[in-house]
Coordinates of C-alpha atoms in Angstrom, one line a residue:
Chain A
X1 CA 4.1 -1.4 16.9
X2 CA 5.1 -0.4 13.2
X3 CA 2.5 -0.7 10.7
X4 CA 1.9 -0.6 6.8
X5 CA -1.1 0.4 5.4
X6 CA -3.0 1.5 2.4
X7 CA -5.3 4.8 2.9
X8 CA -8.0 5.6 0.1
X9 CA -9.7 9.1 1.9
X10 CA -12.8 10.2 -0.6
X11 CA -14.4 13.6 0.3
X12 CA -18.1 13.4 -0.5
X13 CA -20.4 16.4 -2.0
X14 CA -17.2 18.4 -3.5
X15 CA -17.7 17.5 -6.9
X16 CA -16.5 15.1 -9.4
X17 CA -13.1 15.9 -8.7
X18 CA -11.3 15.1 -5.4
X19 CA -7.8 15.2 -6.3
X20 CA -7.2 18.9 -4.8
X21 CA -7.8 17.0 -1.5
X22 CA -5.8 13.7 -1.7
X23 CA -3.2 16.0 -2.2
X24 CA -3.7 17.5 1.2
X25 CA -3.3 14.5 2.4
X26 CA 0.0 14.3 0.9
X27 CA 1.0 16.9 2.7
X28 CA -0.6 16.3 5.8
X29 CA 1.6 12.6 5.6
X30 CA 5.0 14.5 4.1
X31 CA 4.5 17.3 7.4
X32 CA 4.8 14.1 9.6
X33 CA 7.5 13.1 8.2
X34 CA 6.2 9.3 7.1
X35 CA 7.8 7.7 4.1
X36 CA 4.4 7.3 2.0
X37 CA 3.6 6.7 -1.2
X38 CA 1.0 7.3 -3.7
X39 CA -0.4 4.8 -6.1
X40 CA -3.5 5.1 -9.0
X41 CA -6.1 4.1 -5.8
X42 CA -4.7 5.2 -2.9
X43 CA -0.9 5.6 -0.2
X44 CA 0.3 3.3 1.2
X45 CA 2.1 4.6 4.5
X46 CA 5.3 3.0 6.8
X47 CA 5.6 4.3 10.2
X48 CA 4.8 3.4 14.1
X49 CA 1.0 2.7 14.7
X50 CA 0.7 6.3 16.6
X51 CA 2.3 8.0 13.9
X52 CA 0.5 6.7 11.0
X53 CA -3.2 7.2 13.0
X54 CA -2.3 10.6 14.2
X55 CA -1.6 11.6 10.7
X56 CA -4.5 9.8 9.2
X57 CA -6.8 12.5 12.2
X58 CA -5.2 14.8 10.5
X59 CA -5.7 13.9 6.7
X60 CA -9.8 13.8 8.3
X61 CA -9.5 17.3 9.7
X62 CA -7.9 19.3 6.8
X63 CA -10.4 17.8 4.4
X64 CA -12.8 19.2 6.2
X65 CA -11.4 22.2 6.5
X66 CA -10.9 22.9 3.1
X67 CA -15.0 22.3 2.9
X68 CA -16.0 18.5 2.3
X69 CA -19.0 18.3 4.8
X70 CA -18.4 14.5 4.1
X71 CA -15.9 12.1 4.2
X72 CA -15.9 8.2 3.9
X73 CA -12.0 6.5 3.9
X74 CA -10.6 2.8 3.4
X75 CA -8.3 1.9 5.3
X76 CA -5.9 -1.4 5.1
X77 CA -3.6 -2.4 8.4
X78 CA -0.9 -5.0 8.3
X79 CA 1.3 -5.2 11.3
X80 CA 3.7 -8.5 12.2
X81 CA 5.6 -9.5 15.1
X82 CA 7.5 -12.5 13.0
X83 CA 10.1 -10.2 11.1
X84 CA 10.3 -6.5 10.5
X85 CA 9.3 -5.6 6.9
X86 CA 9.1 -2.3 5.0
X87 CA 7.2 -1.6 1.8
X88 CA 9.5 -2.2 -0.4
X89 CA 10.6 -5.8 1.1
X90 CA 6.3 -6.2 0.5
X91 CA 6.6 -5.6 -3.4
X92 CA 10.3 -7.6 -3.5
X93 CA 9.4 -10.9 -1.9
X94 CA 6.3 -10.6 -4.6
X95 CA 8.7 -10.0 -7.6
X96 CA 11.0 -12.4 -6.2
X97 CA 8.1 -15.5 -5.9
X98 CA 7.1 -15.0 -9.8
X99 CA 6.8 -18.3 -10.9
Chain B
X1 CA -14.8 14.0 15.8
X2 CA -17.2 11.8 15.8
X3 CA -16.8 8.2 13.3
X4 CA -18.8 5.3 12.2
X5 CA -15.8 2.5 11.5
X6 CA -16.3 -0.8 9.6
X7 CA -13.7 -3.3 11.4
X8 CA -12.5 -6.2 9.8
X9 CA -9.7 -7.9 11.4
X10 CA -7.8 -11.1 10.1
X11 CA -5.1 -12.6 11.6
X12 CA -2.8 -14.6 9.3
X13 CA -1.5 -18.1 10.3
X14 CA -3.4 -19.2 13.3
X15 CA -5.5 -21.5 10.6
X16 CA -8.1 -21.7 8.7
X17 CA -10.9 -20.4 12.0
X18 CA -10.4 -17.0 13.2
X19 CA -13.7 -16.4 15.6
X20 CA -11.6 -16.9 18.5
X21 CA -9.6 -13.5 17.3
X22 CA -12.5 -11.7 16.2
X23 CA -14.5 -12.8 19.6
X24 CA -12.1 -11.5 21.5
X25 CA -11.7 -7.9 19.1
X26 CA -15.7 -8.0 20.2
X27 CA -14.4 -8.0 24.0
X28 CA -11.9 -5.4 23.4
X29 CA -15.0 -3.1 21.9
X30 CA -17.3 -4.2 24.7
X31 CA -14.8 -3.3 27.4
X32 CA -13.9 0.0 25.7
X33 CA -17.6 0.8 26.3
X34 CA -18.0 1.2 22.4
X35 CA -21.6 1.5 20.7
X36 CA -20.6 -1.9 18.2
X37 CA -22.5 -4.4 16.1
X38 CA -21.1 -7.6 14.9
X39 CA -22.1 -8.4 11.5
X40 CA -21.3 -10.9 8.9
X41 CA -18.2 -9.1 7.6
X42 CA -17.1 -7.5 10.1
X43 CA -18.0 -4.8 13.0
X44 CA -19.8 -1.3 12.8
X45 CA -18.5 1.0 15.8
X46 CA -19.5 4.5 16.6
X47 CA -18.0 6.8 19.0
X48 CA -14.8 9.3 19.4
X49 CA -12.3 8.9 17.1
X50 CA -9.6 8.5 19.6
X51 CA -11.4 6.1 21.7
X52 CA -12.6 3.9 18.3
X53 CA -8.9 4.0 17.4
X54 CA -7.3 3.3 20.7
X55 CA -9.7 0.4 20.5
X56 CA -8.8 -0.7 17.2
X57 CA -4.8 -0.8 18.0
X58 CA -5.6 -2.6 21.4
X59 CA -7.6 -5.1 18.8
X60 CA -4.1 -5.6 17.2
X61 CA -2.4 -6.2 20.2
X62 CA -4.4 -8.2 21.4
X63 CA -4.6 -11.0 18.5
X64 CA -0.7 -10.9 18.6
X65 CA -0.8 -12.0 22.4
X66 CA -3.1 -14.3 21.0
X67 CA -0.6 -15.9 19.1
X68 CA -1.4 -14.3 15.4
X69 CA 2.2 -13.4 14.1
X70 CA 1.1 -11.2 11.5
X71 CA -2.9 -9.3 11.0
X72 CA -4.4 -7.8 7.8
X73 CA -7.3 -5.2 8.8
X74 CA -9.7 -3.4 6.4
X75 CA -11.2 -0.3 8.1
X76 CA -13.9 1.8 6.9
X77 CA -14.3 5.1 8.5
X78 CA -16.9 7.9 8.0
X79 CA -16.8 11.4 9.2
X80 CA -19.1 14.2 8.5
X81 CA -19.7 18.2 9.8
X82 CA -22.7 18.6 8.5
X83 CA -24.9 16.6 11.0
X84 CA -24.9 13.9 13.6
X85 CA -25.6 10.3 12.6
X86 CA -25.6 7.2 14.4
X87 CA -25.2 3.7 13.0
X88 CA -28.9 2.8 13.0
X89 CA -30.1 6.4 11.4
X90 CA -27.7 5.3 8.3
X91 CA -29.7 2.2 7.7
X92 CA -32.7 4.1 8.5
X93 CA -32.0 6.3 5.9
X94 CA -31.7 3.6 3.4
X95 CA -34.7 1.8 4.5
X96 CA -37.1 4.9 4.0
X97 CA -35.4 5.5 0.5
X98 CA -36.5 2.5 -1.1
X99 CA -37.9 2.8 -3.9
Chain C
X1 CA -17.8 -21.3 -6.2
X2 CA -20.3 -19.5 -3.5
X3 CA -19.0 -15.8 -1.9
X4 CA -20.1 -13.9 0.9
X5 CA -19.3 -10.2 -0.2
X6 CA -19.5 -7.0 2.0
X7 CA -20.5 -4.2 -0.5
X8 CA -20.2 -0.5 0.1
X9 CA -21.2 1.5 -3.0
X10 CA -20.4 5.4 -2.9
X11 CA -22.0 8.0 -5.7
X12 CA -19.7 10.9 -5.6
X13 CA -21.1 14.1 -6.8
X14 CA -24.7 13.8 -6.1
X15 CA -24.9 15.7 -3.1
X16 CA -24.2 15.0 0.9
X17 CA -26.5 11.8 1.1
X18 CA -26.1 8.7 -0.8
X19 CA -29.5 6.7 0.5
X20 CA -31.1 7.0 -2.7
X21 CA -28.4 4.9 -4.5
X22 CA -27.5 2.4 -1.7
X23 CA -31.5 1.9 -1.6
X24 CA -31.7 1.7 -5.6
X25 CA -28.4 -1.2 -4.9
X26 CA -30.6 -2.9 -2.0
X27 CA -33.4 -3.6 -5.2
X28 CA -30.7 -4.7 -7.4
X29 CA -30.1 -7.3 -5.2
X30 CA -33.3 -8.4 -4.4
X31 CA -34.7 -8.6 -7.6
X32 CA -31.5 -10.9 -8.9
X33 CA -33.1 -13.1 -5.7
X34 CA -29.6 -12.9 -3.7
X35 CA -29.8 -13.5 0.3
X36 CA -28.6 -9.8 1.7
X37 CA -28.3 -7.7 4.6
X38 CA -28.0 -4.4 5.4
X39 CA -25.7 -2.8 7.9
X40 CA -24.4 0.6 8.8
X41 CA -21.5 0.4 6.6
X42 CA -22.6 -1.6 3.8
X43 CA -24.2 -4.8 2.6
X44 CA -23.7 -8.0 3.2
X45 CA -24.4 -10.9 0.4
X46 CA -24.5 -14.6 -0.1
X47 CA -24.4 -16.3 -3.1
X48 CA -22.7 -18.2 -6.1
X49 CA -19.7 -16.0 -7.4
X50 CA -21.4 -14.7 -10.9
X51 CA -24.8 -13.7 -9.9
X52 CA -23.1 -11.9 -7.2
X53 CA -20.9 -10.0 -9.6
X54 CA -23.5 -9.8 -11.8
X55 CA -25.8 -7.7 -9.2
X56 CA -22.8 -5.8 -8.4
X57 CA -22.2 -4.0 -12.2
X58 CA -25.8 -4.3 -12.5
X59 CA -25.5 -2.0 -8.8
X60 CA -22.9 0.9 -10.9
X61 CA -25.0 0.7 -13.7
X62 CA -27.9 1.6 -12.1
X63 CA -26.2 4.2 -9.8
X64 CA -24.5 5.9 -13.2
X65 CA -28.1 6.1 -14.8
X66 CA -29.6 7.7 -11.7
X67 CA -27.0 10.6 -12.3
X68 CA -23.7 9.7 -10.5
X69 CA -20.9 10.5 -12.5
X70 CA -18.6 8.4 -10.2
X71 CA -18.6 6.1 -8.1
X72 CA -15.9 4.5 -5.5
X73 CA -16.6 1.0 -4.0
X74 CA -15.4 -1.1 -2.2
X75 CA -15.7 -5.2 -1.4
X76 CA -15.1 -8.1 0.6
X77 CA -15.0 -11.4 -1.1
X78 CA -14.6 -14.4 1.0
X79 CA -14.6 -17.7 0.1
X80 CA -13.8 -21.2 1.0
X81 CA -13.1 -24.7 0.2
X82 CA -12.7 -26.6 3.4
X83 CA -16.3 -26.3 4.1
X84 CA -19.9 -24.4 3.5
X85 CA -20.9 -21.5 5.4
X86 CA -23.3 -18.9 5.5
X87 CA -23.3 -15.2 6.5
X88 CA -25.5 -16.2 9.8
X89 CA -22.8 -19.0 10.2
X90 CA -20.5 -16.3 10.4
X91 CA -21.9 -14.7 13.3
X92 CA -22.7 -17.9 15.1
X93 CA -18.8 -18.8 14.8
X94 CA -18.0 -15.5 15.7
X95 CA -20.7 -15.3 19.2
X96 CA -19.7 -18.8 20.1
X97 CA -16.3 -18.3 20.6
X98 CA -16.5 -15.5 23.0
X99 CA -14.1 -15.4 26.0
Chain D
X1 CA -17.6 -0.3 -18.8
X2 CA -14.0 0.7 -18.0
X3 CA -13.0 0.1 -14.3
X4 CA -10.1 0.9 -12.2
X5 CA -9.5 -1.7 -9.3
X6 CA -7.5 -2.3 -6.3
X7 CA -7.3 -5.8 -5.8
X8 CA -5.7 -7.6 -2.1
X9 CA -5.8 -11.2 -2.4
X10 CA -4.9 -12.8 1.4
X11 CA -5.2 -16.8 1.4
X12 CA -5.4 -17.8 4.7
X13 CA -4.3 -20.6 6.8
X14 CA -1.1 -21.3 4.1
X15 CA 1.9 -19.9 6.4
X16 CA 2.5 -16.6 7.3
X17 CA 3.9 -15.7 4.1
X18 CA 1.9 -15.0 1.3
X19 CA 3.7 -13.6 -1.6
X20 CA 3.7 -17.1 -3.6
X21 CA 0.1 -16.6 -3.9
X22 CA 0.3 -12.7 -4.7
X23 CA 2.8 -14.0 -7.5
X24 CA 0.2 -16.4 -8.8
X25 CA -2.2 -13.5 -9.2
X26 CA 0.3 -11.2 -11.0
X27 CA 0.7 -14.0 -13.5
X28 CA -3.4 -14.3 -13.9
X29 CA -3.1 -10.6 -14.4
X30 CA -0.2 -10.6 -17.2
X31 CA -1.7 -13.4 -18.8
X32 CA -5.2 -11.8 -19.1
X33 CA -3.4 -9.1 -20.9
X34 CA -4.6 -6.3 -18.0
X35 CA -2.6 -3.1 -17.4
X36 CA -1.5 -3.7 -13.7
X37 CA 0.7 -2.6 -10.9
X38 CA 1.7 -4.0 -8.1
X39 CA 2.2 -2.0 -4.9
X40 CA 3.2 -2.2 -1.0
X41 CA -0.4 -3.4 0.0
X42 CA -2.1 -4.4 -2.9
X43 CA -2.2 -4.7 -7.1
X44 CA -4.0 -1.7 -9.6
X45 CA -6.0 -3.1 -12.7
X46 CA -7.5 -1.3 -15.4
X47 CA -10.1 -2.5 -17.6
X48 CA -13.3 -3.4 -19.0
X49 CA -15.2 -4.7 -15.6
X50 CA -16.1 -8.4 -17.3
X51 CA -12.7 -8.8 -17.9
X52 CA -11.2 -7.9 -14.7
X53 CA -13.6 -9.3 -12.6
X54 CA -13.2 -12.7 -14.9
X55 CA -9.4 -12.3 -13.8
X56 CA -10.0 -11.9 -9.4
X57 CA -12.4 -15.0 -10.4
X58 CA -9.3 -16.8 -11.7
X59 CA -7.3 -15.7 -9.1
X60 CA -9.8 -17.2 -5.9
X61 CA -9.6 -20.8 -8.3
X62 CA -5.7 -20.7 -8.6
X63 CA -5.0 -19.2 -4.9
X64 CA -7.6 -22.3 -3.7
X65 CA -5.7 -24.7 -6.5
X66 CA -2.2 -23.5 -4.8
X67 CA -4.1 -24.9 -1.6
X68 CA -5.5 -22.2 0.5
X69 CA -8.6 -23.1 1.9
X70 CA -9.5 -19.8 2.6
X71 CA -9.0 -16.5 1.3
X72 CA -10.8 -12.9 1.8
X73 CA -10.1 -10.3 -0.5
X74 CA -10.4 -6.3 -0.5
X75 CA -11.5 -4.4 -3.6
X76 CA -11.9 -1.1 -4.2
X77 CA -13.5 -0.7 -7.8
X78 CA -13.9 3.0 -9.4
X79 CA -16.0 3.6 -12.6
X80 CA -17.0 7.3 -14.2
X81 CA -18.7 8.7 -16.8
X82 CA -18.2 11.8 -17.4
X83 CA -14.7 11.0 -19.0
X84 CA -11.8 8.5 -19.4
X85 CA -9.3 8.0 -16.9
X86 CA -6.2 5.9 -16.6
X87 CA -4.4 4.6 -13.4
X88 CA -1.3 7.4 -14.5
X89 CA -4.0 9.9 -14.9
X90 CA -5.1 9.5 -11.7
X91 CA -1.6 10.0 -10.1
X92 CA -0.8 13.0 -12.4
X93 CA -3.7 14.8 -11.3
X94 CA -3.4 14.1 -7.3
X95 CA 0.4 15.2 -7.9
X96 CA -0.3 18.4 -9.8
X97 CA -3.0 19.3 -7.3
X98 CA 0.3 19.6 -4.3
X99 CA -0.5 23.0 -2.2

């Protein structure tokens, strides 16, 4: 099942600043190979369901590691069995609908 | 790893009632032998990360059999290594911090 | 136009727990008079579309003052035009339809 | 008080496409003179909070006046006072933070 989805992780208690481990998260989704990519409030990732949740465990357990005792993450989920669709088809068939 | 999960799922274009989907997404969580509490928004699950996740994809699945051709989901998920907390100790917590 | 919201509110930099502020919110709400409930993962709220918005900034203002630099939120706005409902309704719909 | 927002407008029960009604709230966006961007699962705003949240207002009456009787929406809101941050900023400083 391939899914696209929008992932907004937020360590909690490691100061005001948490972009030192959204990038890690980068990482984490660039080591699994998964086209991703980042906007002002969060990634949006393409991949199969396993993939994409395996990498997500991942993003959870190398923000801890790198010392947030806390973590609290949004997560969106689309998945369709009408027609494929990748990311980019999501933005076009917006820009193409303008009215 | 232990998680508390907010679960909102909405199927798209089975009309304008989903209960029957999210009835049977409570089934799926019953089944799976998940702690879970319906509420008005959604449904708070506790337990193993893999086992709330397996859960949550079999959610998915499941709606599509259902006849949903396409499903939006909003997850919340919190982790934390600094203690153990259950669903009811966060609104506990709450409660006795009024002020 | 009447909304049933699912607010989470999260202080960041103030520390490991976050009761105080999601208690200081759970006031906000109940003194603009707006039906609410608590859950694990949030709050749930009923109401017409500006008092509930209203309570909400009044909900970051009030966080801000008690000392959190930033905050992260997130919300679930439904609404509808086919027909009235309320949060309980919600649930009703929801345990009803079970298979 | 300034606000970043991630804004996912889904009308349901209108198809199982739904980009006419995205399009509908890029063009409340552009005409309320917002900085915005649309992405894979969802639109950034950045703004004074009256003024966007007058804006996701307008979009629930023009997605209902389209004829969807039913839509739920996800927003992730971020405010901050210990400084000024744009949506770019945001992105700059996750993608100079890459280990």
């Amino acid at each position: 099942m391939k899914v696209i989805v929008d992932l907004c992780v937020v360590p909690i208690d490691v100061g005001v600043s948490v972009s030192k481990y959204v990038a890690e998260c980068q990482k984490v989704l660039q080591d699994a190979g998964l086209e991703h990519q980042l906007h002002a409030y969060g990634t949006n990732i393409e991949g199969e369901w396993d993939d994409v949740f395996a990498a997500i465990k991942r993003c959870h357990e190398r923000v801890h590691a790198l010392g947030a005792p806390r973590i609290t993450t949004t997560i969106k989920v689309g998945t369709r069995t009408d027609r494929e669709q990748s990311m980019q088809d999501k933005i076009d068939s917006v820009t193409e609908s303008r009215p």
